[in-house]
CSV table of C-alpha atoms in Angstrom, one decimal:
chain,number,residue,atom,x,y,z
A,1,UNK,CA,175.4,105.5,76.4
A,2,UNK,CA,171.9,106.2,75.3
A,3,UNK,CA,171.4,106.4,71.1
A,4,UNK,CA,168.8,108.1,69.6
A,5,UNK,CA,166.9,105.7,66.7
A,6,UNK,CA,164.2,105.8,63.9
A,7,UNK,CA,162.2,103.0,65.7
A,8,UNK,CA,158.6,104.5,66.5
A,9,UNK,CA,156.4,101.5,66.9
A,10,UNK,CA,156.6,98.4,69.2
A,11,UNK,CA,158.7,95.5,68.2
A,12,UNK,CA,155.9,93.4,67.7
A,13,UNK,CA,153.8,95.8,65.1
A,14,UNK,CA,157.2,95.5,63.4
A,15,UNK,CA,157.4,92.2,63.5
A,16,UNK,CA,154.1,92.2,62.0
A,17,UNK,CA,155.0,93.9,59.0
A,18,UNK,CA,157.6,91.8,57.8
A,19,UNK,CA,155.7,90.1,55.2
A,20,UNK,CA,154.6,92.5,53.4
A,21,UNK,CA,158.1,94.2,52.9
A,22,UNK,CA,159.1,90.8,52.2
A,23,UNK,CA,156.7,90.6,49.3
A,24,UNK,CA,157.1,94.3,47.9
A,25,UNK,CA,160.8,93.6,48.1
A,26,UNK,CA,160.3,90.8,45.8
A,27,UNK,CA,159.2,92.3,43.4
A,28,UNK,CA,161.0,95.9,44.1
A,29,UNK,CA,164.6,94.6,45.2
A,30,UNK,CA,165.5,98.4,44.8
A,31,UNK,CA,162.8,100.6,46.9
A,32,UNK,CA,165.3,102.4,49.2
A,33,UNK,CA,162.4,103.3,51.6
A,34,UNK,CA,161.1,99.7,52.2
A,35,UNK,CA,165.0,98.4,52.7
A,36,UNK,CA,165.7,100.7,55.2
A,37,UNK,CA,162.1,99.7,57.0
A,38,UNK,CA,162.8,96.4,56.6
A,39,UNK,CA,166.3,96.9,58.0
A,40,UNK,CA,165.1,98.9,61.2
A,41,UNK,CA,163.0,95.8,61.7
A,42,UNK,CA,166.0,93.5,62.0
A,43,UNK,CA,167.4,96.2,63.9
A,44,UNK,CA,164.7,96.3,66.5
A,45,UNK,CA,165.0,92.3,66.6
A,46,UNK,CA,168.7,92.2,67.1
A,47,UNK,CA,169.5,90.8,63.7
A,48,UNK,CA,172.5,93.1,63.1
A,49,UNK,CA,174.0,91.2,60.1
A,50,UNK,CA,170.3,91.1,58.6
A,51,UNK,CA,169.8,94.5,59.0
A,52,UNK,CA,173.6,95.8,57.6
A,53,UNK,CA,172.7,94.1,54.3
A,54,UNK,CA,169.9,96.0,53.7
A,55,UNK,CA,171.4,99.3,54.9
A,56,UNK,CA,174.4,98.2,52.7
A,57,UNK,CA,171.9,97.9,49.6
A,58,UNK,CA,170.4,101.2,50.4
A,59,UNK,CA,173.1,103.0,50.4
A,60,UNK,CA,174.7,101.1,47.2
A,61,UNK,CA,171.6,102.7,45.6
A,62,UNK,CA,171.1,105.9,47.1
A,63,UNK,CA,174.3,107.4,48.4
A,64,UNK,CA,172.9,110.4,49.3
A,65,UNK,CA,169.9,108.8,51.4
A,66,UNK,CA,170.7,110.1,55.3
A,67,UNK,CA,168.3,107.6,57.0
A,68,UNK,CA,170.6,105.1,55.5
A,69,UNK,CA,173.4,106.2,57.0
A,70,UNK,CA,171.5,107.2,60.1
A,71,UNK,CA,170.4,103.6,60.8
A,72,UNK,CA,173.8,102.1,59.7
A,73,UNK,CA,175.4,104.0,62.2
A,74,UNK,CA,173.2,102.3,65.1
A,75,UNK,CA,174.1,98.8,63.4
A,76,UNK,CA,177.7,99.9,64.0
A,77,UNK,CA,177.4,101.2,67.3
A,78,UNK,CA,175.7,98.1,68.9
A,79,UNK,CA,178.1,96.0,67.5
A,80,UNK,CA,180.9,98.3,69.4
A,81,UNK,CA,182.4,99.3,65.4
A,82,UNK,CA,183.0,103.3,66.3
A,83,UNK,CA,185.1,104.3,63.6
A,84,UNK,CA,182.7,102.9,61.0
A,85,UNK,CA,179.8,104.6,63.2
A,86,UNK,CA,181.4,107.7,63.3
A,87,UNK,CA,182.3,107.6,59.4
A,88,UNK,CA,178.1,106.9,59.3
A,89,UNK,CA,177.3,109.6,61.0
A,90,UNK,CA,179.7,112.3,59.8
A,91,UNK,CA,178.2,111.5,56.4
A,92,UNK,CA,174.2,111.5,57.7
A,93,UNK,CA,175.3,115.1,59.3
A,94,UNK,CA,176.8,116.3,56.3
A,95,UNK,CA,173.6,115.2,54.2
A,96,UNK,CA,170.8,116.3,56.9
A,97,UNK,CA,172.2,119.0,59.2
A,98,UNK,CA,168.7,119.5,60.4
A,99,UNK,CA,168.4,115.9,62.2
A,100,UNK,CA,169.1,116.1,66.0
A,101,UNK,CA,169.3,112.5,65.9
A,102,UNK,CA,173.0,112.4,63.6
A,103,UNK,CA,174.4,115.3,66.3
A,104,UNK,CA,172.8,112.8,69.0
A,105,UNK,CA,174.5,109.9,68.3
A,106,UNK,CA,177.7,111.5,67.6
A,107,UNK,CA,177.6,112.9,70.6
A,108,UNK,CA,177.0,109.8,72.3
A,109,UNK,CA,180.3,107.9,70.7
A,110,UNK,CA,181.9,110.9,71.7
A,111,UNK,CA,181.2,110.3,75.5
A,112,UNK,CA,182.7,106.6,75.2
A,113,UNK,CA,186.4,107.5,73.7
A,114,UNK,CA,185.9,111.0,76.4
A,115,UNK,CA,186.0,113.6,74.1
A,116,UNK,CA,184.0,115.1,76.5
A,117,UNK,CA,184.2,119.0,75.1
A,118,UNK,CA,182.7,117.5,71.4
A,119,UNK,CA,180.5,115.1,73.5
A,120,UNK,CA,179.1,118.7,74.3
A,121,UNK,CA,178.9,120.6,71.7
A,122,UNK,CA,177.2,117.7,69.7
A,123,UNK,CA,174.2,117.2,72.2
A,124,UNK,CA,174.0,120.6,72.7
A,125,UNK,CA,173.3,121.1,69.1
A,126,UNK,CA,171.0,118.1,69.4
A,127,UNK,CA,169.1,119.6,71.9
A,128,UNK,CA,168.6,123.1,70.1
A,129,UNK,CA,167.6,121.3,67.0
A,130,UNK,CA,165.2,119.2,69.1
A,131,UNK,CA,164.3,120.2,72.4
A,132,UNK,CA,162.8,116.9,73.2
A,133,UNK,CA,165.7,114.8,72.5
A,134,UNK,CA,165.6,112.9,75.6
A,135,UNK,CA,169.3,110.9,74.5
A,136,UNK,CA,170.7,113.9,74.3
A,137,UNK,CA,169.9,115.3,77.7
A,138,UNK,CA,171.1,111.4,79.2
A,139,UNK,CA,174.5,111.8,77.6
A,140,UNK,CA,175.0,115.1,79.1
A,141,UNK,CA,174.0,113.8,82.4
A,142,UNK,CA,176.3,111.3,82.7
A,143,UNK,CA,179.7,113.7,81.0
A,144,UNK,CA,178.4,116.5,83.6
A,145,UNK,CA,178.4,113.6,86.8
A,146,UNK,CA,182.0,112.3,85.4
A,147,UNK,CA,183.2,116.2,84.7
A,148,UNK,CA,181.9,116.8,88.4
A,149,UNK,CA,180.0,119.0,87.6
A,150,UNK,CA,177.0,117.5,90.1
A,151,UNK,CA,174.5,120.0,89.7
A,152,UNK,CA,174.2,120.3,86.1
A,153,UNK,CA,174.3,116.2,86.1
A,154,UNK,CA,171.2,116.5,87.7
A,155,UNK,CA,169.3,119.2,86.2
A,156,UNK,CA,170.0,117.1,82.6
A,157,UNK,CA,169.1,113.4,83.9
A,158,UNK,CA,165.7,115.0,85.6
A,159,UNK,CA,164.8,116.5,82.4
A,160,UNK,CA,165.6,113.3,80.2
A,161,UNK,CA,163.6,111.3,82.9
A,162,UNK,CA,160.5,113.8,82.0
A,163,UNK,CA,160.6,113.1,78.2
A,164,UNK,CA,161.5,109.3,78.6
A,165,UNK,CA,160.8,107.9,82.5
A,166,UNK,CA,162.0,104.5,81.9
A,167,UNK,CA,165.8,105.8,81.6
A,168,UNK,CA,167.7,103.2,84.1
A,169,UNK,CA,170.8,105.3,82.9
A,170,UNK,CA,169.1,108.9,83.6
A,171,UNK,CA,168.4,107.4,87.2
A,172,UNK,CA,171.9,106.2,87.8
A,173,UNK,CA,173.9,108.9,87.1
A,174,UNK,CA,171.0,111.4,88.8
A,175,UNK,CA,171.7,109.1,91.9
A,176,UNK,CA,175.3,109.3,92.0
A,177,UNK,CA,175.3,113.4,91.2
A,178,UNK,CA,172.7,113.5,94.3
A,179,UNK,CA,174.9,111.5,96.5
A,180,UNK,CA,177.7,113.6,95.4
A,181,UNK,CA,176.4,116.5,96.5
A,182,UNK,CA,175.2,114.6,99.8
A,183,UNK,CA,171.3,114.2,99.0
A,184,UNK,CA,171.3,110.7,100.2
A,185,UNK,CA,167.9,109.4,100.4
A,186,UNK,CA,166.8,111.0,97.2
A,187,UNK,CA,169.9,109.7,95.6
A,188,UNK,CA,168.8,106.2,97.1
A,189,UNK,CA,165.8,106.0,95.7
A,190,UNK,CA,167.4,107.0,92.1
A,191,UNK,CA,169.5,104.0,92.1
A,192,UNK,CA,167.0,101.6,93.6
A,193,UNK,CA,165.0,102.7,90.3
A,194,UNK,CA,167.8,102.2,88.1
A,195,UNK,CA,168.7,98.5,89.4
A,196,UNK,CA,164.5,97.9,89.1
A,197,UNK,CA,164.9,99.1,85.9
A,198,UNK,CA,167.7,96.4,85.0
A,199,UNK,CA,170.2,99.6,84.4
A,200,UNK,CA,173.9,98.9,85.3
A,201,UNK,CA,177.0,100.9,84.2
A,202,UNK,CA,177.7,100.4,80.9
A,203,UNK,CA,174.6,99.2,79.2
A,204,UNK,CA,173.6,100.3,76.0
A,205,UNK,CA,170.6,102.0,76.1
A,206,UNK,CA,167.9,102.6,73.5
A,207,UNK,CA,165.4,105.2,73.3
A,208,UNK,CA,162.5,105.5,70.3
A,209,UNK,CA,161.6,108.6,69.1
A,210,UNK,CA,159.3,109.8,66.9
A,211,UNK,CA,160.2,111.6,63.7
């Protein structure tokens, strides 16, 4: 499953700004913007339960604030809690139909229970509200390889490896379309990339994109 999330910077930049939301946080406990920064930062880190308190705060504050939700809903997902992920983003939909990254996500829980037909619709929308949703095009991938529908599997995971060529997932699933349809060698070397990559079935997958 590959989720879409407000992360745009490395880890360790980050990491590096913890301080300072530390300190304005101090003295503004209730600056929605800087909790949900400083919250992404946990996220980035792995500190779920960190990073669902401030989330939690944010929203307790600003109920209507989509990034909130947005953000929440990744907390939830790495931490395997759909129904409260989907609740998340029905909500960051509702308040921001404009963000691919809501229809994304959605779409990406959607794959994992195999409603594959809203799986579809979701990252189709994703796409048309952001053609360079490279998520998007890795969850439809993988529901085209397990729909066999082999062709279209690989037409998705080859343009999802252009926007983002690190995808062990995209690689996988273009490998097993490409030995379905009985392009060994090519297919091969697709799942000789994913394994290099560290990819196997499964794995959540992260990729950063850039608001």
């Amino acid at each position: 499953m590959n989720i879409a999330t407000l992360e745009t910077t490395e880890s360790s930049t980050l990491f590096g700004e913890m301080p300072a939301l530390e300190q304005h946080l101090k003295s503004k406990p209730a600056d929605v913007e800087r909790l949900i920064m400083r919250g992404d930062t946990f996220l980035a880190f792995g500190r779920y339960e960190d990073a669902l308190k401030d989330f939690n705060s944010a929203i307790q504050i600003d109920p209507n604030n989509a990034k909130a939700y947005a953000s929440r809903a990744v907390v939830f997902i790495r931490t395997d809690n759909f129904d409260n992920a989907f609740d998340d983003l029905k909500k960051q939909i509702m308040l921001d139909k404009n963000d691919a990254m809501g229809y994304c996500n959605r779409g990406a829980l959607f794959v994992v229970v195999k409603r594959f037909d809203r799986a579809i619709a979701d990252l189709c929308e994703a796409i048309r509200l952001d053609p360079k949703c490279a998520p998007a095009f890795a969850n439809l991938g993988e529901i085209y390889y397990k729909l066999d529908r082999y062709a279209d599997a690989v037409e998705c995971c080859t343009k999802a490896l252009e926007l983002f060529p690190a995808s062990g997932e995209s690689h996988f699933y273009r490998g097993k379309a490409l030995e379905a349809l009985g392009l060994i060698a090519e297919a091969q070397d697709d799942l000789d990339r994913a394994i290099a990559i560290g990819y196997t079935p499964g794995t959540i997958e992260s990729y950063y994109r850039s608001n």
